[in-house]
């Protein structure tokens, strides 16, 4: 299975861009990169996904390198409500289970 | 509004007293799943269902049962709860199929269960 590596924690000042990196060097050609987040004890929330091209939606932007071995989730103007654990996922288990791993704990400070 | 709902949100019970946690989705999704989340262990899948009357075990199925009689509902049943089932439980759903656009999963708000 494609594994992901994320920094355990990051800080970001409110109003600044938060750039969360993810390494997935063993990703296969047809595997998408998905990002979810979990605000303390709430249900995980889908953010964005992509295959090759950069993607943007109302929540975030996803930048995938040309070799697809890494990606960056960008929250353009972080708010205090963006404080959460962010998970980068590139492979489902046989039961379609999401491998959340440990993710990156993002703390947005005033 | 598209959503996954769970009930109850909080439950304190005693060992051996059967309980059911309900999960319902209004997105006509084929796939539904239950996870439990424990400190240091992350989210682990308990059971999943590909469609009505089709269920299968996830990574930690012991002590749990599920049923899928209707597409929108996927209840989690604890026939004889034990303290080691104290956890935060999440239900999730997605459209059928695997790969690409179909892998976006939607989660319920969670049920915090305490078994004394």
Coordinates of C-alpha atoms in Angstrom, one line a residue:
Chain A
X1 CA 0.0 0.0 0.0
X2 CA 1.1 3.5 -0.7
X3 CA 2.2 5.1 2.6
X4 CA 2.2 8.7 3.5
X5 CA 4.5 10.8 5.6
X6 CA 3.4 14.0 7.2
X7 CA 5.0 16.2 9.9
X8 CA 3.3 15.5 13.3
X9 CA 2.5 19.2 14.0
X10 CA 2.6 22.7 12.5
X11 CA 1.7 26.2 13.6
X12 CA 0.2 28.9 11.5
X13 CA -0.7 32.5 12.3
X14 CA -4.4 33.4 11.7
X15 CA -4.9 35.0 8.3
X16 CA -1.7 33.5 6.9
X17 CA -1.5 30.6 4.5
X18 CA -1.1 27.2 6.0
X19 CA 0.9 24.8 3.8
X20 CA 0.7 21.2 4.9
X21 CA 3.1 18.8 3.1
X22 CA 2.7 15.1 2.4
X23 CA 5.1 12.6 1.0
X24 CA 3.7 9.6 -0.9
X25 CA 6.7 8.3 -2.9
X26 CA 5.2 4.9 -3.5
X27 CA 1.9 6.1 -5.0
X28 CA 0.7 4.2 -8.0
X29 CA -0.3 5.8 -11.3
X30 CA -4.1 5.5 -10.7
X31 CA -4.2 6.4 -7.0
X32 CA -5.7 9.7 -6.0
X33 CA -4.4 11.9 -3.2
X34 CA -7.2 12.7 -0.7
X35 CA -7.1 15.1 2.2
X36 CA -9.4 15.0 5.2
X37 CA -9.3 16.8 8.5
X38 CA -10.7 16.1 11.9
X39 CA -11.6 18.9 14.3
X40 CA -11.3 17.8 17.9
X41 CA -13.5 14.6 18.3
X42 CA -15.8 15.6 15.4
X43 CA -16.3 13.3 12.4
X44 CA -13.5 13.5 9.8
X45 CA -14.3 15.9 7.0
X46 CA -13.4 15.6 3.4
X47 CA -11.4 18.5 2.1
X48 CA -10.1 17.9 -1.4
X49 CA -8.6 15.3 -3.7
X50 CA -6.6 15.1 -6.9
X51 CA -4.8 12.8 -9.3
X52 CA -2.2 14.8 -11.3
X53 CA -3.3 18.4 -11.7
X54 CA -3.5 21.0 -9.0
X55 CA -7.0 21.4 -7.6
X56 CA -8.8 24.1 -5.8
X57 CA -12.2 24.3 -4.1
X58 CA -13.9 26.6 -1.6
X59 CA -11.9 25.1 1.3
X60 CA -8.4 24.6 0.0
X61 CA -5.9 24.1 -2.8
X62 CA -4.0 20.9 -3.5
X63 CA -0.6 21.1 -5.2
X64 CA 0.7 17.7 -6.5
X65 CA 4.3 17.5 -7.8
X66 CA 4.9 16.4 -11.3
X67 CA 6.3 13.1 -10.2
X68 CA 3.3 12.7 -7.9
X69 CA 5.6 11.7 -5.0
X70 CA 4.5 14.5 -2.8
X71 CA 1.7 17.0 -2.4
X72 CA 0.9 20.2 -0.4
X73 CA -2.5 21.2 1.0
X74 CA -2.9 24.9 1.2
X75 CA -5.4 26.7 3.3
X76 CA -5.0 30.2 1.9
X77 CA -6.2 32.3 4.9
X78 CA -6.1 30.1 8.0
X79 CA -8.6 30.8 10.7
X80 CA -8.8 29.6 14.3
X81 CA -11.5 27.1 13.1
X82 CA -9.0 25.5 10.9
X83 CA -7.2 24.1 13.9
X84 CA -7.5 20.3 13.4
X85 CA -5.6 17.2 12.5
X86 CA -5.1 16.9 8.7
X87 CA -4.8 13.6 7.0
X88 CA -3.3 12.8 3.6
X89 CA -4.5 9.5 2.2
X90 CA -3.6 7.7 -1.0
X91 CA -4.8 4.2 -0.6
X92 CA -7.9 2.4 0.6
X93 CA -7.8 -1.0 2.3
X94 CA -9.7 -3.8 0.8
X95 CA -12.8 -2.8 2.8
X96 CA -12.5 0.7 1.4
X97 CA -11.3 1.8 4.9
X98 CA -9.4 5.0 4.9
X99 CA -5.8 4.8 6.3
X100 CA -5.8 7.9 8.4
X101 CA -2.4 7.5 9.9
X102 CA -1.3 10.1 12.4
X103 CA -1.8 13.1 10.3
X104 CA -0.5 16.7 11.0
X105 CA -1.9 18.6 13.9
X106 CA -2.3 22.1 12.7
X107 CA -2.6 24.8 15.3
X108 CA -3.8 28.2 14.1
X109 CA -2.8 31.0 16.5
X110 CA -4.3 34.5 16.9
Chain B
X1 CA -28.7 18.9 3.3
X2 CA -26.5 15.9 2.5
X3 CA -25.5 14.3 5.8
X4 CA -24.8 11.2 7.9
X5 CA -26.6 11.1 11.2
X6 CA -25.8 9.0 14.2
X7 CA -27.8 8.4 17.4
X8 CA -27.3 8.6 20.2
X9 CA -24.4 11.1 20.3
X10 CA -23.4 10.1 23.8
X11 CA -24.2 6.9 25.7
X12 CA -23.2 5.6 29.1
X13 CA -24.1 2.0 29.7
X14 CA -23.1 -1.0 31.8
X15 CA -21.4 -4.2 30.9
X16 CA -23.6 -6.7 29.1
X17 CA -26.6 -4.5 28.3
X18 CA -27.3 -4.7 24.6
X19 CA -27.3 -1.5 22.7
X20 CA -27.7 -0.2 19.2
X21 CA -26.1 2.9 17.6
X22 CA -28.0 4.0 14.6
X23 CA -26.5 5.5 11.4
X24 CA -28.5 7.0 8.6
X25 CA -27.5 8.8 5.3
X26 CA -29.6 10.7 2.9
X27 CA -27.2 10.6 -0.1
X28 CA -28.4 7.3 -1.6
X29 CA -24.9 5.9 -1.0
X30 CA -24.2 2.2 -1.6
X31 CA -21.3 1.9 0.8
X32 CA -21.4 2.4 4.5
X33 CA -18.9 1.8 7.2
X34 CA -18.3 1.9 11.0
X35 CA -15.0 3.1 12.6
X36 CA -13.9 3.4 16.2
X37 CA -11.3 5.9 17.3
X38 CA -9.1 5.4 20.3
X39 CA -6.2 7.5 21.6
X40 CA -3.0 6.4 20.1
X41 CA -4.7 3.9 17.8
X42 CA -6.4 6.2 15.3
X43 CA -9.5 5.3 13.4
X44 CA -10.0 1.6 12.8
X45 CA -12.7 0.1 10.7
X46 CA -15.2 -2.3 12.4
X47 CA -17.6 -3.4 9.7
X48 CA -18.5 -2.2 6.2
X49 CA -21.3 -2.7 3.8
X50 CA -21.1 -2.5 0.0
X51 CA -24.9 -2.5 -0.4
X52 CA -28.2 -3.7 1.0
X53 CA -27.8 -7.2 2.7
X54 CA -24.0 -7.2 2.0
X55 CA -21.8 -6.7 5.0
X56 CA -18.2 -7.7 5.8
X57 CA -15.7 -7.4 8.7
X58 CA -13.2 -4.7 8.9
X59 CA -10.1 -4.7 11.1
X60 CA -11.7 -4.9 14.5
X61 CA -15.1 -6.7 14.3
X62 CA -15.1 -8.7 17.5
X63 CA -17.9 -7.9 19.8
X64 CA -20.0 -6.0 17.2
X65 CA -22.8 -6.8 14.7
X66 CA -24.3 -4.9 11.9
X67 CA -27.2 -5.1 9.5
X68 CA -28.1 -3.5 6.3
X69 CA -31.7 -4.0 5.6
X70 CA -32.2 -0.6 3.9
X71 CA -29.9 1.4 1.8
X72 CA -30.0 4.5 4.1
X73 CA -29.5 2.7 7.5
X74 CA -26.5 0.8 8.9
X75 CA -27.0 0.2 12.7
X76 CA -24.1 -1.0 14.9
X77 CA -25.1 -3.5 17.5
X78 CA -23.2 -4.4 20.7
X79 CA -24.9 -7.5 22.0
X80 CA -23.0 -7.6 25.2
X81 CA -20.9 -4.5 25.6
X82 CA -17.6 -4.6 27.6
X83 CA -15.4 -1.8 29.0
X84 CA -12.9 -2.3 26.1
X85 CA -15.6 -1.1 23.7
X86 CA -15.6 2.3 25.3
X87 CA -14.6 4.5 22.4
X88 CA -15.7 7.2 19.9
X89 CA -17.6 5.7 17.0
X90 CA -18.0 7.1 13.5
X91 CA -20.3 6.0 10.7
X92 CA -19.3 6.9 7.1
X93 CA -20.8 6.5 3.7
X94 CA -19.8 6.9 0.0
X95 CA -21.0 6.1 -3.4
X96 CA -20.4 2.6 -4.8
X97 CA -17.3 1.7 -6.7
X98 CA -13.6 2.1 -6.0
X99 CA -11.1 4.6 -7.1
X100 CA -10.9 8.2 -8.1
X101 CA -14.0 10.3 -7.6
X102 CA -15.9 7.6 -5.8
X103 CA -13.6 7.5 -2.8
X104 CA -14.8 10.6 -1.0
X105 CA -16.3 9.5 2.2
X106 CA -18.8 11.4 4.4
X107 CA -18.7 10.9 8.2
X108 CA -21.3 11.3 10.9
X109 CA -20.7 13.4 14.0
X110 CA -19.7 10.5 16.2
X111 CA -21.1 8.6 19.1
X112 CA -19.1 8.6 22.4
X113 CA -19.8 5.4 24.2
X114 CA -18.8 4.6 27.7
X115 CA -19.2 1.1 29.0
X116 CA -18.9 0.7 32.8

